[in-house]
Every structure is written in structure tokens, then in C-alpha cells.
PDB file of N, CA and C in Angstrom:
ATOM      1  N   UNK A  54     -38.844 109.530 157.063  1.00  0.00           N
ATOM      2  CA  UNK A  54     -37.510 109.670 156.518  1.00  0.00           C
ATOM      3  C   UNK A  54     -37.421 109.199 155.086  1.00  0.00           C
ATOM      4  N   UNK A  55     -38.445 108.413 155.110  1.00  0.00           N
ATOM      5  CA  UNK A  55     -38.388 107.991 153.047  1.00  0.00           C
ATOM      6  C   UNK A  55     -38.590 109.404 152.062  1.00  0.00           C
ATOM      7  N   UNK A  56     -38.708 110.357 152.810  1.00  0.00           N
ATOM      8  CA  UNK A  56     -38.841 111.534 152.020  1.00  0.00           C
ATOM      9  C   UNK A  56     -37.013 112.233 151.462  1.00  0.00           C
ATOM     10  N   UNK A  57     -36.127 112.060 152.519  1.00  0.00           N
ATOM     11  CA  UNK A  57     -35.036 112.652 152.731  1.00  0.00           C
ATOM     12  C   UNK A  57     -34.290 111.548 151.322  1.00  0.00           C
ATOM     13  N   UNK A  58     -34.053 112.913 150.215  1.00  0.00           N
ATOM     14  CA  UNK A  58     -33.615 112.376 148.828  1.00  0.00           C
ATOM     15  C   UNK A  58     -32.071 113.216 148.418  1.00  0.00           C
ATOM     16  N   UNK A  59     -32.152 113.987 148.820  1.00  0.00           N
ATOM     17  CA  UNK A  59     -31.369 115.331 148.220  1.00  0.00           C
ATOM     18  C   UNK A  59     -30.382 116.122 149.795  1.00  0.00           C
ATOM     19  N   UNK A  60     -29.458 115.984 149.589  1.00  0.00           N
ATOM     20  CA  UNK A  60     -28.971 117.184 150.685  1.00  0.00           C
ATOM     21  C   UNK A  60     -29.727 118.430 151.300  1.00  0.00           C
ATOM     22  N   UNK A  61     -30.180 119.149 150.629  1.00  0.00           N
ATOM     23  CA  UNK A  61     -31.202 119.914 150.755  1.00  0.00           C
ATOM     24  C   UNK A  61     -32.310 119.302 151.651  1.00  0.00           C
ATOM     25  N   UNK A  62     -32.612 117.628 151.603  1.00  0.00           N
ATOM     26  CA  UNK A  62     -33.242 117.128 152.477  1.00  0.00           C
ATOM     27  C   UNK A  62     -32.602 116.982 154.252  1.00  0.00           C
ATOM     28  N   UNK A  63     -30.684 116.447 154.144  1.00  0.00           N
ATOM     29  CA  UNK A  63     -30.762 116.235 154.793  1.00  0.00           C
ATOM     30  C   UNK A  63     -30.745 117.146 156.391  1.00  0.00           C
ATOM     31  N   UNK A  64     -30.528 118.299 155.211  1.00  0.00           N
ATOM     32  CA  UNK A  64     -30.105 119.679 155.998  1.00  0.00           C
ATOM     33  C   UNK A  64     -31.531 120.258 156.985  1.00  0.00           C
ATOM     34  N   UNK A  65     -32.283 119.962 155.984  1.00  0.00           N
ATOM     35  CA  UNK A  65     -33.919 120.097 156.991  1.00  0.00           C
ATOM     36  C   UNK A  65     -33.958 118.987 158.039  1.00  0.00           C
ATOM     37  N   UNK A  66     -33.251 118.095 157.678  1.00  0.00           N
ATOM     38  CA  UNK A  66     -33.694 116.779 159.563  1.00  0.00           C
ATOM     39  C   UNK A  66     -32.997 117.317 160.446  1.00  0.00           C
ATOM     40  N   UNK A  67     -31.606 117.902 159.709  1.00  0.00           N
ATOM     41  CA  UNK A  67     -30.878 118.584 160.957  1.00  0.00           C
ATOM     42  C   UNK A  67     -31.122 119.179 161.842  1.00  0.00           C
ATOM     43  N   UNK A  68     -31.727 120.432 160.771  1.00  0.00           N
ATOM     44  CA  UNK A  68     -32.447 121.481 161.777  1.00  0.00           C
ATOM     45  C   UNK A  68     -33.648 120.931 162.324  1.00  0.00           C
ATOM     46  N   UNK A  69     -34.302 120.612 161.711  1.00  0.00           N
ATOM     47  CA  UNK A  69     -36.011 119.728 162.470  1.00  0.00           C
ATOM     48  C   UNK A  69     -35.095 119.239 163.792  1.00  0.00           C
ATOM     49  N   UNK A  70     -34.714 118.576 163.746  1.00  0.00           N
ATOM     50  CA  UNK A  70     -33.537 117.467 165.116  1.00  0.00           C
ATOM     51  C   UNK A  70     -33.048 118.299 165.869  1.00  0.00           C
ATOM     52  N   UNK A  71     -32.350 119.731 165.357  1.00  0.00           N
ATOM     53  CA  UNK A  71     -32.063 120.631 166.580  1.00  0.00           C
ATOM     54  C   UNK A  71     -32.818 121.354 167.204  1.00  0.00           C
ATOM     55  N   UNK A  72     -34.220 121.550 166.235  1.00  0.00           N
ATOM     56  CA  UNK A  72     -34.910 122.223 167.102  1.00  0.00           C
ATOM     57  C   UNK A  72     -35.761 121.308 167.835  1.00  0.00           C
ATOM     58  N   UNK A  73     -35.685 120.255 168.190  1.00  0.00           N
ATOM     59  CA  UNK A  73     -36.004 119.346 169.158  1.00  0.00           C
ATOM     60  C   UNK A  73     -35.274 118.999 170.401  1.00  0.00           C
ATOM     61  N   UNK A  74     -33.908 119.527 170.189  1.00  0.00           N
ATOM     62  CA  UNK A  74     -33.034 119.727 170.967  1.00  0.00           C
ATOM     63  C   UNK A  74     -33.680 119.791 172.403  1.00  0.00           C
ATOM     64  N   UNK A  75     -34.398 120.999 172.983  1.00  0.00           N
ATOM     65  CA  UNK A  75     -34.896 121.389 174.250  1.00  0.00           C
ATOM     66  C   UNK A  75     -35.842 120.414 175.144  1.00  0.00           C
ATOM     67  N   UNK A  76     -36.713 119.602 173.591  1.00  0.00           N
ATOM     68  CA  UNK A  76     -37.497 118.565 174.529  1.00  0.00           C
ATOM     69  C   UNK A  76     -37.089 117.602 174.696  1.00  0.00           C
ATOM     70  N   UNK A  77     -36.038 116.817 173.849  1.00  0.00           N
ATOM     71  CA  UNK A  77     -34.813 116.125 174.117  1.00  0.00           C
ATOM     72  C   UNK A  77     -34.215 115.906 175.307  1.00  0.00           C
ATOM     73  N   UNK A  78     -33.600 117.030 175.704  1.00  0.00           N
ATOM     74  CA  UNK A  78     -32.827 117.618 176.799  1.00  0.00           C
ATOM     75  C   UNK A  78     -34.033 117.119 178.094  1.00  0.00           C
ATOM     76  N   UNK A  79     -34.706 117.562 177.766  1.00  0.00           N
ATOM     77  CA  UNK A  79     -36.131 117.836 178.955  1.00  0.00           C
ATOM     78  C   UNK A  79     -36.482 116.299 179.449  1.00  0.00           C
ATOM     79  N   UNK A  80     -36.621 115.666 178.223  1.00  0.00           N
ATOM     80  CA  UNK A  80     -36.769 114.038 178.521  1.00  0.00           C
ATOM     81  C   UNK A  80     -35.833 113.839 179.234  1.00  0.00           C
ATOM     82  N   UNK A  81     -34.036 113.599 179.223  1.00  0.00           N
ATOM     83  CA  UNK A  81     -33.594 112.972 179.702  1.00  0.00           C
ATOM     84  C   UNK A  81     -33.479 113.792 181.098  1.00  0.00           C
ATOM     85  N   UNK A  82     -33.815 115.063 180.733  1.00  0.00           N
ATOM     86  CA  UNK A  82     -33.268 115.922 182.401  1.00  0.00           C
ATOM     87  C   UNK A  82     -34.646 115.540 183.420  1.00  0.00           C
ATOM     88  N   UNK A  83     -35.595 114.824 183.106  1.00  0.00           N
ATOM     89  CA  UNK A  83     -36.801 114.571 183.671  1.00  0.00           C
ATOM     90  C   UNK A  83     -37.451 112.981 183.936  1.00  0.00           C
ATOM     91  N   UNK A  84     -36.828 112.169 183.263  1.00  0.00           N
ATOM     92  CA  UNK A  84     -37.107 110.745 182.904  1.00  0.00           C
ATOM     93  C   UNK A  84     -36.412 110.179 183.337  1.00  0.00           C
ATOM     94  N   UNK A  85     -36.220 109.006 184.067  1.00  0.00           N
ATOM     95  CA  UNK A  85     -35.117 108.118 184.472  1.00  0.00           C
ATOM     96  C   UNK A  85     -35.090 106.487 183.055  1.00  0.00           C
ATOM     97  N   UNK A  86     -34.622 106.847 182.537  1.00  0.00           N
ATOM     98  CA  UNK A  86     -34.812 105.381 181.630  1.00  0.00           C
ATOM     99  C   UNK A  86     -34.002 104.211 182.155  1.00  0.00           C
ATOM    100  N   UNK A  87     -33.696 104.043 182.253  1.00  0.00           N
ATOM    101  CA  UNK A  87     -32.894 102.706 183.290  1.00  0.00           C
ATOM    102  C   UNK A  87     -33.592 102.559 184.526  1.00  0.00           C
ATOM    103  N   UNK A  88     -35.131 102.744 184.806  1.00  0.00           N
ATOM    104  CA  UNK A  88     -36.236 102.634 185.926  1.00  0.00           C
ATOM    105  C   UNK A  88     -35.931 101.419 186.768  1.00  0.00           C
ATOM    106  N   UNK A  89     -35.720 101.156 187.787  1.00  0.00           N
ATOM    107  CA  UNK A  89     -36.053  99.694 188.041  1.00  0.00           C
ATOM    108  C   UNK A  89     -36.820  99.459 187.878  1.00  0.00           C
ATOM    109  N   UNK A  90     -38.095  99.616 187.676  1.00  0.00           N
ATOM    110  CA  UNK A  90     -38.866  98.487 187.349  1.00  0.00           C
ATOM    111  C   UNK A  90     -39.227  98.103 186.257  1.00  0.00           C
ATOM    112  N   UNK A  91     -38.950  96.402 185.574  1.00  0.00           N
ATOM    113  CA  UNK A  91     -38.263  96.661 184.676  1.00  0.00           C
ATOM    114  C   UNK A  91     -38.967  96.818 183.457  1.00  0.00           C
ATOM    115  N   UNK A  92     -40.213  96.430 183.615  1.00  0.00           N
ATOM    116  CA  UNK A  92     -41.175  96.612 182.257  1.00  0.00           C
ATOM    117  C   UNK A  92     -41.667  98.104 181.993  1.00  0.00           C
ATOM    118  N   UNK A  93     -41.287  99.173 182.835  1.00  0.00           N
ATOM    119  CA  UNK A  93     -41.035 100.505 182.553  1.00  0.00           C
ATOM    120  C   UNK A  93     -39.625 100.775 181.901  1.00  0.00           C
ATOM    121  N   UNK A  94     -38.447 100.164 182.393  1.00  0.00           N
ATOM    122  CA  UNK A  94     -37.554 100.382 181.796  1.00  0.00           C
ATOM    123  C   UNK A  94     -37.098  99.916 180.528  1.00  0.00           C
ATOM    124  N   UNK A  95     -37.868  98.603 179.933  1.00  0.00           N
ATOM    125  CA  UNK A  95     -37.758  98.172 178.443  1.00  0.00           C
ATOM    126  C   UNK A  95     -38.736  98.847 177.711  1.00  0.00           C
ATOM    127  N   UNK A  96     -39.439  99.638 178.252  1.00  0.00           N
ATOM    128  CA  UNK A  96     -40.819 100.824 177.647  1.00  0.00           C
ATOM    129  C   UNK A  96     -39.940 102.184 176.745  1.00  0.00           C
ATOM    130  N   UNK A  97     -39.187 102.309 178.230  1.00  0.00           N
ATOM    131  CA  UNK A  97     -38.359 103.529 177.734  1.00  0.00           C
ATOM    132  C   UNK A  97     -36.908 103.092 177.135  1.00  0.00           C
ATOM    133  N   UNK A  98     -36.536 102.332 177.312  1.00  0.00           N
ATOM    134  CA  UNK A  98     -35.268 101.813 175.921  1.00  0.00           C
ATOM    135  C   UNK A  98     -35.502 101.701 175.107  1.00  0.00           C
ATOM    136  N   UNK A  99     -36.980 101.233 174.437  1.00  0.00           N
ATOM    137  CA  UNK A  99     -37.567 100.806 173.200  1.00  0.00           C
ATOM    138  C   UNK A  99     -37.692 102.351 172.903  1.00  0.00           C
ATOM    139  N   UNK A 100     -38.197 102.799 173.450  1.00  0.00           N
ATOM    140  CA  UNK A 100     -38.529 104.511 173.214  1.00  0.00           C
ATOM    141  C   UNK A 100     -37.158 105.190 172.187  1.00  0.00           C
ATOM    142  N   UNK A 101     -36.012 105.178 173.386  1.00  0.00           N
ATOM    143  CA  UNK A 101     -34.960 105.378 172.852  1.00  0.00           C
ATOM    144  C   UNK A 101     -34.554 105.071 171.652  1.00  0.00           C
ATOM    145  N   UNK A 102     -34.172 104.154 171.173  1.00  0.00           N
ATOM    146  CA  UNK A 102     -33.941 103.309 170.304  1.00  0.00           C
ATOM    147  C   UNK A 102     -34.688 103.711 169.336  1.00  0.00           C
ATOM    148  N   UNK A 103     -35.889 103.694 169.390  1.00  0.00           N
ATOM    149  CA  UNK A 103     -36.540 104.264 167.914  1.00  0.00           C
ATOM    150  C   UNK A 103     -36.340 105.542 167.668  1.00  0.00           C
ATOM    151  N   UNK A 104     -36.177 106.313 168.522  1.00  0.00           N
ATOM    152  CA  UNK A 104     -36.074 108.027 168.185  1.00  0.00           C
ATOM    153  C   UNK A 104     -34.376 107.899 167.813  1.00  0.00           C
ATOM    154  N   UNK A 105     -33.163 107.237 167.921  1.00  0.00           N
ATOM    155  CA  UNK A 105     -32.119 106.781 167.532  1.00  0.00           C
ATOM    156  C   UNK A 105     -32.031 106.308 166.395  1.00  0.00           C
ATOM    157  N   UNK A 106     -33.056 105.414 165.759  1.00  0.00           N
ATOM    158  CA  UNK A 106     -33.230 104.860 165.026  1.00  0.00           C
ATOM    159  C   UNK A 106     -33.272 105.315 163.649  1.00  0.00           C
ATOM    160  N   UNK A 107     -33.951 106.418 163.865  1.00  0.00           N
ATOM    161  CA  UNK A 107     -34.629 107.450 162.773  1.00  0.00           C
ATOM    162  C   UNK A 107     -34.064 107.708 161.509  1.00  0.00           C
ATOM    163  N   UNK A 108     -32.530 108.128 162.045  1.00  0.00           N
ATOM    164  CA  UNK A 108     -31.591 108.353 160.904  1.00  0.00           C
ATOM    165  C   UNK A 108     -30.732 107.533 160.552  1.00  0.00           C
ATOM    166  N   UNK A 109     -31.048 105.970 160.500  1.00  0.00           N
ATOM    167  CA  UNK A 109     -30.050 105.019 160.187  1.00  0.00           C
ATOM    168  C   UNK A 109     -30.321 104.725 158.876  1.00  0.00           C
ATOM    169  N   UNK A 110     -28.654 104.759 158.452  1.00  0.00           N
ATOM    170  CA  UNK A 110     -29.098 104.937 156.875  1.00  0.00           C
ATOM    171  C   UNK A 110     -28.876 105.830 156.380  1.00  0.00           C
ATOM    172  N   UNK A 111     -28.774 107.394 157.266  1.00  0.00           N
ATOM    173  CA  UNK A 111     -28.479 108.922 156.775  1.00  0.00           C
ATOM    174  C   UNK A 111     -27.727 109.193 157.280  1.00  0.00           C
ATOM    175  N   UNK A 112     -27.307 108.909 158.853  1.00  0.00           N
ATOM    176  CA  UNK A 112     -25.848 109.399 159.299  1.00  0.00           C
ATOM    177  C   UNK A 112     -25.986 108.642 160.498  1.00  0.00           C
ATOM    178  N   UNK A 113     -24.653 108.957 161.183  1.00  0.00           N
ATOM    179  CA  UNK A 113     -24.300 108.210 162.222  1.00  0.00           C
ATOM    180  C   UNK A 113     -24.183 108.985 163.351  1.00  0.00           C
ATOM    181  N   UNK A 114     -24.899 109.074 164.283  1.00  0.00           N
ATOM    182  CA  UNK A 114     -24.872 110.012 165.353  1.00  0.00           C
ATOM    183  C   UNK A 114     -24.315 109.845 166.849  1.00  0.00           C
ATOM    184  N   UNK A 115     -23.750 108.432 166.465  1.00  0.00           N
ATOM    185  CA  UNK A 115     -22.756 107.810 167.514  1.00  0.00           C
ATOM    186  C   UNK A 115     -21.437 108.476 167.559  1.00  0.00           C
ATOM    187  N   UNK A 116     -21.559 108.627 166.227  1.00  0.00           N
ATOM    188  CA  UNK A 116     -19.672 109.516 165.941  1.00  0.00           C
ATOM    189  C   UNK A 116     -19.877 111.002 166.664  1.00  0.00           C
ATOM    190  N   UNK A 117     -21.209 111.806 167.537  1.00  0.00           N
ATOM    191  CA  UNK A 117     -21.076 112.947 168.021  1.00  0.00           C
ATOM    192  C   UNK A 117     -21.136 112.688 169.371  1.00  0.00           C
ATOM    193  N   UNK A 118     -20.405 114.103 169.720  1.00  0.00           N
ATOM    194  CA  UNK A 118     -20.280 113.681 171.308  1.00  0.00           C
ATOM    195  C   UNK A 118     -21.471 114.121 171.660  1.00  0.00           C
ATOM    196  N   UNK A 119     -22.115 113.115 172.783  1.00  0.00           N
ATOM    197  CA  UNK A 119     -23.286 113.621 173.873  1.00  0.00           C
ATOM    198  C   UNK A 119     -24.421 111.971 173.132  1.00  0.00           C
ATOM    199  N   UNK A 120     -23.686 111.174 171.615  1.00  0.00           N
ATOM    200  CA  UNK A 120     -25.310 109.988 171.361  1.00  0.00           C
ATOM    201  C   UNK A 120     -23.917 108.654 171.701  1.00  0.00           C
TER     202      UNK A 120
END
């Protein structure tokens, strides 16, 4: 993300990010992250969190419905 300088940049994460959309989807339609057990489940929160993480600093993706 240290690359993203210019609008023109941020418009490419967008799309890069939507077209990730499907495996996105696939993770959560396939993965249980809240696992009980729990050192699987702080595996996959940490997971979360960094792929969340990504664009802090460029936008806020809490303000859309579905993050």
C-alpha cells in the first residue's frame, strides 16, 4: 500500500479488492473464525484483522455495509 499516491492509485485497490470479492466471500462462506478452539480462533482473527488492516490510512471500510 506504500505505493497508493494519487487517486488513480486509489481506484486500482478498489478494483484489485473487488475482484477479490469471490474469495472473500468463499473464506467466510467456508471458514468458521470464531472456532472454539481457541488458538485456531486467534489464528484466524489475526488473519482478519490484517486483511482489514490494509487500507488504514486510505479509507474506512467500517462506514460500508457488510465490514
Amino acid at each position: 500500500l506504500n505505493a497508493v499516491k494519487t487517486p488513480e492509485d486509489i481506484t486500482s485497490l478498489c478494483a484489485t479488492l473487488e475482484s477479490l470479492r469471490p474469495q472473500i466471500d468463499a473464506f467466510f462462506d467456508s471458514v468458521l473464525v470464531n472456532a472454539e478452539e481457541e488458538e485456531l480462533k486467534k489464528a484466524r482473527q489475526g488473519l482478519v484483522a490484517r486483511v482489514g488492516g490494509l487500507t488504514t490510512g486510505l479509507a474506512d471500510f467500517s462506514k460500508l455495509q457488510g465490514f
